[in-house]
Coordinates of C-alpha atoms and ligand atoms in Angstrom, one line a residue:
M1384 CA 40.8 -4.8 263.6
P1385 CA 42.8 -1.8 264.9
K1386 CA 46.5 -2.2 264.2
K1387 CA 49.1 -2.1 267.0
I1388 CA 52.1 -0.4 265.4
F1389 CA 55.7 -0.5 266.7
S1390 CA 58.8 0.7 265.0
G1391 CA 62.1 2.4 265.9
V1392 CA 64.9 4.5 264.6
Q1393 CA 68.4 4.6 265.9
P1394 CA 69.7 7.9 267.3
T1395 CA 72.9 7.7 265.3
G1396 CA 72.7 11.1 263.7
N1397 CA 72.3 12.1 260.1
L1398 CA 68.8 11.0 259.7
H1399 CA 68.2 11.0 255.9
L1400 CA 65.8 10.7 253.1
G1401 CA 66.1 6.9 253.1
N1402 CA 64.9 6.8 256.8
Y1403 CA 62.1 9.2 255.9
L1404 CA 60.8 7.5 252.7
G1405 CA 61.5 3.9 254.0
A1406 CA 60.1 4.4 257.5
I1407 CA 59.1 7.8 259.0
K1408 CA 56.7 8.8 256.2
N1409 CA 54.8 5.6 256.8
F1410 CA 54.9 6.2 260.6
V1411 CA 53.1 9.5 259.9
D1412 CA 50.4 7.9 257.8
L1413 CA 49.8 5.2 260.5
N1414 CA 49.7 7.9 263.2
N1415 CA 47.1 9.8 261.2
D1416 CA 44.7 6.8 261.1
N1417 CA 42.8 7.1 264.3
Q1418 CA 42.1 3.4 264.4
N1419 CA 45.8 2.5 265.0
K1420 CA 47.6 2.5 268.3
C1421 CA 51.2 3.5 267.5
I1422 CA 54.4 3.4 269.4
F1423 CA 57.5 5.0 267.9
C1424 CA 60.7 4.3 269.7
V1425 CA 64.1 6.1 269.6
V1426 CA 66.1 2.9 269.9
D1427 CA 69.1 4.1 271.8
L1428 CA 70.1 0.7 273.1
H1429 CA 70.6 -0.3 269.5
A1430 CA 72.7 2.7 268.9
I1431 CA 75.4 1.6 271.3
T1432 CA 76.1 -1.6 269.4
V1433 CA 78.7 0.7 267.8
K1434 CA 80.8 3.2 269.8
Q1435 CA 79.0 6.5 270.5
D1436 CA 80.1 9.7 271.9
K1437 CA 78.2 10.4 275.2
D1438 CA 77.2 14.0 274.4
Q1439 CA 76.5 13.3 270.8
L1440 CA 74.2 10.4 271.7
K1441 CA 72.2 12.6 274.1
N1442 CA 71.7 15.2 271.3
N1443 CA 70.9 12.5 268.7
I1444 CA 68.2 11.1 271.0
L1445 CA 66.5 14.5 271.2
E1446 CA 67.0 15.1 267.5
T1447 CA 65.4 11.8 266.5
A1448 CA 62.4 12.6 268.7
A1449 CA 62.3 16.1 267.1
T1450 CA 62.4 14.5 263.7
F1451 CA 59.4 12.3 264.5
I1452 CA 57.4 15.3 265.6
A1453 CA 58.6 17.6 262.8
S1454 CA 57.7 14.9 260.2
G1455 CA 54.1 14.9 261.5
I1456 CA 53.9 12.3 264.3
D1457 CA 51.6 13.7 267.0
P1458 CA 52.9 12.8 270.5
S1459 CA 49.4 13.2 271.9
K1460 CA 48.2 10.4 269.6
S1461 CA 51.2 8.1 269.4
I1462 CA 53.7 7.0 272.1
I1463 CA 57.2 8.4 271.5
F1464 CA 59.9 7.3 273.9
N1465 CA 63.5 6.2 274.1
Q1466 CA 64.2 2.6 274.6
S1467 CA 66.7 2.8 277.5
K1468 CA 64.0 4.3 279.7
V1469 CA 62.0 1.1 279.7
T1470 CA 64.1 -1.7 281.3
A1471 CA 61.9 -4.5 280.0
H1472 CA 63.6 -4.2 276.6
A1473 CA 66.9 -5.4 277.9
E1474 CA 65.3 -8.0 280.1
A1475 CA 63.2 -9.5 277.3
S1476 CA 66.3 -9.4 275.1
W1477 CA 68.2 -11.7 277.5
M1478 CA 65.3 -14.1 277.8
L1479 CA 64.8 -14.3 274.0
S1480 CA 68.6 -14.7 273.5
C1481 CA 68.4 -17.9 275.5
I1482 CA 65.8 -19.4 273.1
A1483 CA 67.1 -18.1 269.7
P1484 CA 69.5 -20.5 268.1
M1485 CA 72.9 -19.2 267.0
G1486 CA 72.2 -20.6 263.5
W1487 CA 69.4 -18.2 263.0
L1488 CA 71.6 -15.2 263.9
N1489 CA 74.4 -16.5 261.8
R1490 CA 72.2 -16.0 258.7
M1491 CA 71.6 -12.2 259.4
T1492 CA 73.1 -10.4 256.4
Q1493 CA 73.1 -7.0 258.1
F1494 CA 75.5 -8.2 260.8
K1495 CA 77.8 -9.4 258.0
E1496 CA 77.6 -6.0 256.2
K1497 CA 78.1 -3.9 259.4
A1498 CA 80.8 -6.0 261.0
G1499 CA 82.7 -6.0 257.7
K1500 CA 85.8 -8.0 257.3
D1501 CA 86.9 -7.9 260.9
K1502 CA 84.0 -9.8 262.6
E1503 CA 86.2 -10.6 265.6
K1504 CA 86.2 -6.9 266.6
A1505 CA 82.5 -6.3 266.2
S1506 CA 80.6 -6.1 269.5
V1507 CA 78.5 -9.0 270.7
G1508 CA 75.7 -6.4 270.9
L1509 CA 75.9 -5.9 267.1
Y1510 CA 75.6 -9.6 266.6
I1511 CA 72.5 -10.0 268.9
Y1512 CA 70.9 -6.7 267.7
P1513 CA 68.0 -8.5 266.0
I1514 CA 67.1 -10.2 269.3
L1515 CA 66.8 -6.8 271.0
M1516 CA 64.7 -5.7 268.0
A1517 CA 62.4 -8.8 268.4
S1518 CA 62.0 -7.9 272.1
D1519 CA 61.1 -4.3 271.3
I1520 CA 58.3 -5.5 269.0
L1521 CA 57.0 -8.5 271.0
L1522 CA 56.8 -6.6 274.3
Y1523 CA 54.0 -4.5 272.9
D1524 CA 52.0 -7.2 271.1
A1525 CA 52.6 -5.2 267.9
T1526 CA 50.6 -6.5 265.0
H1527 CA 52.3 -4.5 262.3
V1528 CA 55.9 -3.1 262.0
P1529 CA 56.6 -0.5 259.4
V1530 CA 60.2 -0.7 258.3
G1531 CA 62.5 -0.2 255.3
E1532 CA 63.3 -3.2 253.1
D1533 CA 66.7 -3.7 254.8
Q1534 CA 64.9 -4.8 258.0
K1535 CA 62.9 -7.5 256.3
Q1536 CA 65.1 -10.3 257.5
H1537 CA 65.1 -9.1 261.1
L1538 CA 61.3 -9.1 261.0
E1539 CA 61.3 -12.6 259.8
L1540 CA 63.6 -13.6 262.7
T1541 CA 61.2 -11.8 265.1
R1542 CA 58.4 -13.9 263.8
D1543 CA 60.4 -17.1 264.2
I1544 CA 61.5 -16.2 267.8
A1545 CA 57.9 -15.5 268.8
Q1546 CA 56.7 -18.8 267.4
K1547 CA 59.6 -20.7 269.1
F1548 CA 58.9 -19.0 272.5
N1549 CA 55.2 -19.9 272.2
K1550 CA 56.1 -23.5 271.4
D1551 CA 58.9 -23.9 274.0
F1552 CA 56.7 -22.6 276.8
N1553 CA 53.5 -24.1 275.5
C1554 CA 51.7 -20.7 275.5
N1555 CA 50.0 -20.6 272.1
D1556 CA 49.7 -17.0 270.8
F1557 CA 51.3 -15.4 274.0
L1558 CA 53.9 -13.6 271.8
K1559 CA 52.0 -12.1 268.9
V1560 CA 53.6 -12.9 265.5
P1561 CA 53.8 -9.4 263.8
E1562 CA 53.4 -8.5 260.1
P1563 CA 56.0 -6.4 258.4
L1564 CA 54.7 -3.2 256.7
I1565 CA 57.2 -2.7 253.9
K1566 CA 56.3 -0.5 251.0
K1567 CA 56.0 -2.4 247.8
N1568 CA 58.0 0.2 245.8
F1569 CA 61.1 2.2 246.7
S1570 CA 61.4 0.6 250.1
R1571 CA 65.2 0.9 249.7
I1572 CA 66.6 4.3 248.8
M1573 CA 70.1 4.2 247.4
S1574 CA 73.1 6.4 247.8
L1575 CA 73.2 9.5 245.6
K1576 CA 76.8 8.6 244.8
D1577 CA 76.3 4.9 244.1
G1578 CA 73.0 3.4 243.0
L1579 CA 74.0 0.0 244.3
K1580 CA 74.7 1.1 247.9
K1581 CA 71.9 1.8 250.4
M1582 CA 71.6 5.5 251.4
S1583 CA 73.0 5.4 254.9
K1584 CA 73.9 7.5 258.0
S1585 CA 77.4 6.2 258.3
D1586 CA 78.5 6.8 254.6
P1587 CA 81.5 9.1 255.0
S1588 CA 80.4 11.2 252.0
D1589 CA 77.7 13.7 253.0
L1590 CA 76.9 14.0 249.3
S1591 CA 75.6 10.4 249.3
R1592 CA 72.5 11.3 251.2
I1593 CA 69.9 14.1 251.7
N1594 CA 69.9 14.7 255.5
L1595 CA 66.6 15.7 257.0
T1596 CA 68.3 18.8 258.4
D1597 CA 69.7 19.9 255.0
T1598 CA 69.0 23.4 253.8
K1599 CA 67.4 24.1 250.4
D1600 CA 70.9 25.0 249.0
E1601 CA 72.4 21.8 250.3
I1602 CA 69.5 19.7 248.8
I1603 CA 69.9 21.5 245.4
N1604 CA 73.6 21.0 245.4
K1605 CA 73.4 17.3 246.3
I1606 CA 70.9 16.5 243.6
K1607 CA 73.0 18.4 241.1
K1608 CA 76.0 16.3 242.0
A1609 CA 74.1 13.0 242.2
K1610 CA 75.6 10.3 240.0
T1611 CA 73.8 9.5 236.7
D1612 CA 74.7 7.7 233.5
S1613 CA 75.2 9.2 230.1
F1614 CA 71.9 8.0 228.4
P1615 CA 68.6 9.8 228.2
I1616 CA 65.9 8.7 230.7
P1617 CA 63.9 5.8 229.4
N1618 CA 60.1 5.7 229.1
E1619 CA 59.6 2.1 230.2
E1620 CA 60.4 0.4 233.5
H1621 CA 62.2 -2.6 232.0
K1622 CA 64.8 -0.2 230.4
L1623 CA 65.9 0.8 233.9
K1624 CA 67.6 -2.6 234.3
D1625 CA 71.3 -2.0 235.0
R1626 CA 70.7 1.7 235.4
P1627 CA 70.6 1.9 239.3
E1628 CA 71.2 5.6 239.6
A1629 CA 68.4 6.5 237.1
E1630 CA 66.0 4.1 238.9
N1631 CA 66.9 5.6 242.3
L1632 CA 66.3 9.2 241.3
L1633 CA 63.0 8.3 239.6
G1634 CA 62.1 6.2 242.6
I1635 CA 62.7 9.1 245.0
Y1636 CA 60.7 11.4 242.7
S1637 CA 57.8 9.0 242.6
S1638 CA 57.9 8.3 246.3
I1639 CA 57.8 11.9 247.3
L1640 CA 54.9 12.6 245.1
N1641 CA 53.1 9.3 246.0
Q1642 CA 52.9 8.4 242.3
N1643 CA 53.7 5.2 240.5
L1644 CA 56.9 4.8 238.5
D1645 CA 55.1 4.6 235.2
K1646 CA 53.8 8.2 235.6
S1647 CA 57.3 9.5 236.3
L1648 CA 58.6 7.6 233.3
D1649 CA 55.9 9.3 231.2
E1650 CA 57.0 12.7 232.5
F1651 CA 60.7 12.2 232.0
G1652 CA 61.1 9.5 229.3
G1653 CA 63.4 10.8 226.5
K1654 CA 64.5 13.8 228.6
N1655 CA 67.9 14.5 230.1
F1656 CA 68.9 14.0 233.7
S1657 CA 69.1 17.8 234.1
D1658 CA 65.3 18.0 233.7
L1659 CA 64.7 15.3 236.3
K1660 CA 67.2 16.8 238.7
R1661 CA 65.7 20.3 238.5
D1662 CA 62.2 19.0 239.3
L1663 CA 63.4 16.5 241.9
A1664 CA 65.4 19.2 243.7
E1665 CA 62.3 21.4 243.7
I1666 CA 59.9 18.8 245.2
L1667 CA 62.5 17.7 247.7
C1668 CA 63.0 21.3 248.9
N1669 CA 59.2 21.6 249.2
K1670 CA 58.9 18.4 251.2
I1671 CA 62.1 18.4 253.3
S1672 CA 62.8 22.0 254.1
P1673 CA 59.7 22.5 256.3
I1674 CA 60.7 19.4 258.2
S1675 CA 64.3 20.6 258.5
D1676 CA 63.1 24.0 259.8
E1677 CA 60.9 22.4 262.3
I1678 CA 63.6 20.0 263.5
K1679 CA 65.9 23.0 264.0
R1680 CA 63.2 24.9 266.0
L1681 CA 62.3 21.9 268.2
I1682 CA 65.9 21.0 269.0
N1683 CA 66.0 24.3 270.9
E1684 CA 63.0 23.2 272.9
K1685 CA 64.8 20.7 275.0
E1686 CA 62.4 20.8 277.9
Y1687 CA 59.5 20.0 275.6
L1688 CA 61.3 17.1 274.0
D1689 CA 62.4 15.7 277.3
E1690 CA 58.8 15.9 278.5
V1691 CA 57.5 14.1 275.4
L1692 CA 60.0 11.3 276.0
I1693 CA 59.2 11.1 279.7
Q1694 CA 55.5 10.9 279.1
G1695 CA 56.0 8.4 276.3
A1696 CA 58.2 6.2 278.5
S1697 CA 55.7 6.1 281.3
K1698 CA 53.0 4.9 278.9
A1699 CA 55.3 2.4 277.3
E1700 CA 56.5 1.1 280.7
E1701 CA 52.9 0.4 281.7
I1702 CA 52.4 -1.9 278.7
A1703 CA 55.9 -3.5 278.8
A1704 CA 56.0 -4.2 282.5
K1705 CA 52.8 -6.3 282.2
K1706 CA 54.2 -8.3 279.4
I1707 CA 57.6 -9.0 281.0
K1708 CA 55.9 -10.1 284.2
E1709 CA 53.9 -12.7 282.3
M1710 CA 56.9 -13.7 280.3
K1711 CA 58.9 -14.3 283.5
K1712 CA 56.1 -16.4 285.0
L1713 CA 56.0 -18.6 281.8
I1714 CA 59.7 -19.1 282.1
G1715 CA 59.5 -20.1 285.7
F1716 CA 60.9 -17.1 287.6
Ligands
AQP23 N1 68.3 3.7 252.5 C1 67.2 3.3 253.1 N2 66.0 3.2 252.4 C2 64.8 2.9 253.0 N3 64.7 2.7 254.3 C3 65.8 2.9 255.1 N4 66.0 2.8 256.4 C4 67.3 3.0 256.7 N5 68.0 3.3 255.6 C5 67.1 3.2 254.5 C6 64.9 2.5 257.4 O1 64.9 3.5 258.4 C7 64.5 2.9 259.6 C8 65.4 3.4 260.7 O2 66.7 2.9 260.4 P1 67.8 2.9 261.6 O3 68.2 4.2 261.9 O4 67.3 2.2 262.7 O5 69.0 2.1 261.1 P2 69.7 1.7 259.8 O6 68.8 0.9 258.9 O7 71.0 1.1 260.2 O8 70.1 3.1 259.1 P3 71.3 3.5 258.2 O9 71.1 4.8 257.7 O10 71.6 2.4 257.3 O11 72.5 3.6 259.3 P4 73.9 3.0 259.2 O12 74.7 3.8 258.3 O13 74.4 3.2 260.7 O14 73.8 1.6 258.8 C9 64.5 1.4 259.4 O15 63.1 1.0 259.3 C10 65.2 1.2 258.1 O16 64.7 0.1 257.4

C-alpha cells in the first residue's frame, strides 16, 4: 500500500540538527520513495502559540521551506505549503476541540515543559496545540507521520481523537488512524551543552545546537566546545549508561553515517573524546555545509519560494476542502 505521509515543522527559526536527524532527514527518504504521497507543512499556525515578530515570522516561513528543499525534498514530488494558507486546518481544529476531553490534553507533557512554572500566562493556543496537530494530520487521511520522539505523545492523542470522532459520529474509519514513524535509534538529539536536555531552537545558548545554517567553522567550534565527561569512550553500549553526553555525540555520529551504535563504539572504544570530536566535526561539515549553502542561496530566491508555497497550498486546499466538507456534514452543519 502506498503511504500517505504528513508532517510539519514550525517556522520558529534556528532549525537545527535535532530537527534534521529527528524529522527532515526522514522526510527526504520518504519523498524519494516514489510510492509515497508526501505532504510537508510549514506549520505557521503552531508557531504563533508563542509570541512572534511579524517580519521574522515571514522570513522564518520562507527559510523553513528553503530548508526542506535544500535538504532534498523535491517540491515537484511532494506538497510543500504553509498551514495558514489552508483555512480547513483552523476549522477542523475547532471541531476536534469540541470532541477532545480536557483530561486528554491535561496529560500532554510538552505543554507542561513549554508553559513552565507560570501556566496561567501560557496561551490557550499552546494548550490546544496538539488538537491543531491532529487536525493537520487527519485532514489529509495521512497513514504515516514521521516525527521526532518528542512528538510521540501528540501522535497518540491524534489517534485517540480520530477514534473518538469516528465513534461519536458513527462513521467508522472516516478519520484515518495514523501510524507514527519514529526512528528506533537516536530519535531525540540532545543539547551539546547538556546531554539530558533536548536540542532545541529556543535554547538561549547557540552553542547548544548545530543550526542548519551554520558555517563549517561554527560547526567545528561547537563540536570542540561540546560537553563531555572525563572518561575514555567505552566500547560497549551498556557502559554508556549515565554518560548522556557521550551517548549523544556517538548517536549523532551514527545517525549521520546511518550506522548502528555498535559500529561507532568499535571505532572509538578506548579512545579520547578529541578523536570522536575531530571525526564528528568532519562528517557534520560534509553533511550540513552543503545544506547550509543551499538554504542561503534559496533564501534569496523569494519569488521561487513563494511560488512553491502557493502551488503547494493550492494542492493541499483541494484535499483538505473535501475532507472538511464531509466532516461538517457528519457533524450536522
Ligand atoms: N532534539 C530533537 N531531536 C529529534 N527530533 C527533534 N525535533 C525537534 N527537536 C528534536 C523534531 O523536529 C520536528 C519539527 O519540530 P518543530 O519545529 O515543529 O518543534 P519543536 O519540537 O518544538 O522544536 P524545538 O527545537 O524543540 O523548538 P522549541 O525550542 O521551540 O521547543 C518534529 O518532528 C520534532 O519531533
